[in-house]
mmCIF file of C-alpha atoms in Angstrom:
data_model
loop_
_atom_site.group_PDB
_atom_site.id
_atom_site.type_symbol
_atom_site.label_atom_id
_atom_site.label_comp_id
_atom_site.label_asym_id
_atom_site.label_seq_id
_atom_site.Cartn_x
_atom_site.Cartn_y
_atom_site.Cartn_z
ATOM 1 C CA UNK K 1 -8.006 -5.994 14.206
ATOM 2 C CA UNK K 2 -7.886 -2.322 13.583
ATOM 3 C CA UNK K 3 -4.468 -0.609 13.232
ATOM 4 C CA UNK K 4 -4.523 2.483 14.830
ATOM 5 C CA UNK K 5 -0.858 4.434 13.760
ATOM 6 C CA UNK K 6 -2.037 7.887 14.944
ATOM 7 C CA UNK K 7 -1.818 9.794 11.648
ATOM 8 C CA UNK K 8 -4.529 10.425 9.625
ATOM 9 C CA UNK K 9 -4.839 8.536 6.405
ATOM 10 C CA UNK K 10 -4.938 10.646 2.902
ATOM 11 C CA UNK K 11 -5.566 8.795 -0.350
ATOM 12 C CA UNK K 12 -2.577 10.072 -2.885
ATOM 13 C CA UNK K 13 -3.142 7.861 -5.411
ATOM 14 C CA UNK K 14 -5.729 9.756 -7.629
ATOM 15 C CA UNK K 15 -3.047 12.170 -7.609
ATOM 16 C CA UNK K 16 -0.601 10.420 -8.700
ATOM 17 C CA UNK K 17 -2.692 8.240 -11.494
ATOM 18 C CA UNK K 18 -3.498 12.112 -12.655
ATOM 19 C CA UNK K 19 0.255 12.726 -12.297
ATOM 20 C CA UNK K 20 2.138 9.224 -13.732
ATOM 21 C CA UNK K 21 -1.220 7.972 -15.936
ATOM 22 C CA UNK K 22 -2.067 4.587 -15.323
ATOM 23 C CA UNK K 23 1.027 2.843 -16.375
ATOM 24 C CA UNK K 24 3.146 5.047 -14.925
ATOM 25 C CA UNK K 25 1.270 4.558 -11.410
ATOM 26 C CA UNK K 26 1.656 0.602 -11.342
ATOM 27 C CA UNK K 27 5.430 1.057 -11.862
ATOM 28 C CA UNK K 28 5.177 3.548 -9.195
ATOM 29 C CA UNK K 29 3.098 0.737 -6.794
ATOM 30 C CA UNK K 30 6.113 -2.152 -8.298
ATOM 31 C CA UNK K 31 8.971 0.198 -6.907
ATOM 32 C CA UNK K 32 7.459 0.627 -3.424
ATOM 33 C CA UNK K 33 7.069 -3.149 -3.735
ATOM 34 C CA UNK K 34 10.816 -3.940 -4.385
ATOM 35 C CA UNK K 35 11.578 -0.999 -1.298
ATOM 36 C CA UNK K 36 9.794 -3.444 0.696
ATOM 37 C CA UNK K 37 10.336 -6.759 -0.500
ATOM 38 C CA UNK K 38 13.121 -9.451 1.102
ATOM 39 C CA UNK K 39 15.661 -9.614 -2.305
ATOM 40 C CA UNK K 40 16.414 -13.340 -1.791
ATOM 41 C CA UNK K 41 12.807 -13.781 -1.422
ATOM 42 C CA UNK K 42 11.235 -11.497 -3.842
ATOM 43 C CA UNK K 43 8.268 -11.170 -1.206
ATOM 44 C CA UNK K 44 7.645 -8.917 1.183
ATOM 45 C CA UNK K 45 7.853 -11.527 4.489
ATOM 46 C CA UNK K 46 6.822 -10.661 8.156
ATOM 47 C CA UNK K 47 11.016 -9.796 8.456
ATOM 48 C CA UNK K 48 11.270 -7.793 4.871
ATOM 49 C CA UNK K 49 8.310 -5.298 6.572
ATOM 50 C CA UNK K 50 9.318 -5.419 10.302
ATOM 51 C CA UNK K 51 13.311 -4.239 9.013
ATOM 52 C CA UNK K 52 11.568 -1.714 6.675
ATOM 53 C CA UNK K 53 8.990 -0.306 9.166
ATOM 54 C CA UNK K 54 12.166 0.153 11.610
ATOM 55 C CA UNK K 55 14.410 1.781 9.235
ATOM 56 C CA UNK K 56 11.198 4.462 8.547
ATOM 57 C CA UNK K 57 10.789 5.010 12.414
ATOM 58 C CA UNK K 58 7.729 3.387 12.780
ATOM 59 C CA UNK K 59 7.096 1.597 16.007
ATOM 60 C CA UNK K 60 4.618 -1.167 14.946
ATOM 61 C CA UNK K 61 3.791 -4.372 17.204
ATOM 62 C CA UNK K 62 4.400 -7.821 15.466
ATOM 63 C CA UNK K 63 1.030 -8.376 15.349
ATOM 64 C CA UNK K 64 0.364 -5.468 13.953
ATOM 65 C CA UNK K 65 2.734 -6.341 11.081
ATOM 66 C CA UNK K 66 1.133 -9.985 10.599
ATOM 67 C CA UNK K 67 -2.600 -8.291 9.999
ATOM 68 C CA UNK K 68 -1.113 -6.346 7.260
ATOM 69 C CA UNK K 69 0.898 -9.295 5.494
ATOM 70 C CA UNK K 70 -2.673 -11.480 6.327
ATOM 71 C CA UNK K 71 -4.760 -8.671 4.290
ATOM 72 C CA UNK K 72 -3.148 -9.061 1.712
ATOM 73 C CA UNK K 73 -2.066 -12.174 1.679
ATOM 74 C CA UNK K 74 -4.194 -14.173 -1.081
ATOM 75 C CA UNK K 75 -2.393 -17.459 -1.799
ATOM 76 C CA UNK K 76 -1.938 -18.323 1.820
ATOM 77 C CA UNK K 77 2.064 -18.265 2.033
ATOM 78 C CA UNK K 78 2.160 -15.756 4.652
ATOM 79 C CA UNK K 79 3.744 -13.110 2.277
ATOM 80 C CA UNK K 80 2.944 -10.517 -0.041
ATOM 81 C CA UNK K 81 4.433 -11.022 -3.674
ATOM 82 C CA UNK K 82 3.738 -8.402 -6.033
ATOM 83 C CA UNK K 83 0.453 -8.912 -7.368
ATOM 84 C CA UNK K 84 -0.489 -9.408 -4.137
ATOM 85 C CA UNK K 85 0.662 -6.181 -2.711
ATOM 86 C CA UNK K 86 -0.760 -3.858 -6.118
ATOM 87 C CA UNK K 87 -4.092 -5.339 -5.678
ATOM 88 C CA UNK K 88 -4.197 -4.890 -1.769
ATOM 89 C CA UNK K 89 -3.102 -1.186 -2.317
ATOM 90 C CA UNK K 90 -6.170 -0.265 -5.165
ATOM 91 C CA UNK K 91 -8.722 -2.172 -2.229
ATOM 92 C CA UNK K 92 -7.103 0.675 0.773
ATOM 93 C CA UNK K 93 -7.596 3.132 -1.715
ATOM 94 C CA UNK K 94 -10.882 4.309 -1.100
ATOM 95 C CA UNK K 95 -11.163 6.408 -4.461
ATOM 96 C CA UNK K 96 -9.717 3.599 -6.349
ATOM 97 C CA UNK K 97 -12.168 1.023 -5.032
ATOM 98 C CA UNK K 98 -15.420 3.625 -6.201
ATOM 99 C CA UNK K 99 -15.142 2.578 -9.641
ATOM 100 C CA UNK K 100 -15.814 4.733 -12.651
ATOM 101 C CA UNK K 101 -17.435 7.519 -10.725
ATOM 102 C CA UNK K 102 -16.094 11.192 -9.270
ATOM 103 C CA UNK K 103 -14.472 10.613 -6.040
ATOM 104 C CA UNK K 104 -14.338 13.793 -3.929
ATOM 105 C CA UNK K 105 -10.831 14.156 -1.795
ATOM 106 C CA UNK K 106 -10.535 16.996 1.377
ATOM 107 C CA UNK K 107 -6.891 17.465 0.184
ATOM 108 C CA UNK K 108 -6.278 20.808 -2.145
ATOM 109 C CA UNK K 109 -4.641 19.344 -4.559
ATOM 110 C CA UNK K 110 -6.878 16.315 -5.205
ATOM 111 C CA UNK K 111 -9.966 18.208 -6.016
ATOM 112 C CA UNK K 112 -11.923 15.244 -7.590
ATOM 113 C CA UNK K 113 -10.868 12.156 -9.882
ATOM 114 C CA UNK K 114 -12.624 10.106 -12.531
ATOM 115 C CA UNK K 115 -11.697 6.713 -13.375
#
């Protein structure tokens, strides 16, 4: 299923591994983690994203929500846990997922990145 939000989709994260270095970006991907995650769970469920999603004004349909919990869902519990969710953000990154070669963004400030 393709989710469709209506916005266009700009990789950041070269930017921001350029910005933070490497370390500095995976505590940057672990903090949007705990934003998202249930606290008593310490996964981001179906209800952890669904309350966030609302909270950020964005109307998405439950189905919707289960696709993205299924992509990167790798252990089968239905839920993202943090490994989970850092390695399912580097494989939407399409300059992350290159490899070790120049990947040209259409954003100013992104002019190219190598890994």
């Amino acid at each position: 299923m393709e989710l469709n939000f209506g916005m266009d989709f700009e990789d950041y994260f070269p930017s921001m591994i350029a910005r933070f270095g490497a370390e500095g970006f995976i505590n940057e991907l672990c903090n949007g983690f705990r934003l998202l995650m249930d606290v008593n769970k310490g996964l981001i469920t179906f209800e952890s994203l669904k309350m966030n999603c609302s909270m950020l004004g964005l109307e998405v349909r439950d189905d919707e929500l289960v696709c993205m919990l299924m992509e990167g869902d790798l252990d089968g519990d239905g839920a993202l846990n943090q490994m989970e969710f850092c390695i399912l953000m580097f494989r939407l990154s399409p300059c992350l997922m290159d490899g070790p070669k120049i990947c040209t963004s259409t954003h100013q400030g992104v002019d190219s990145m190598s890994m």
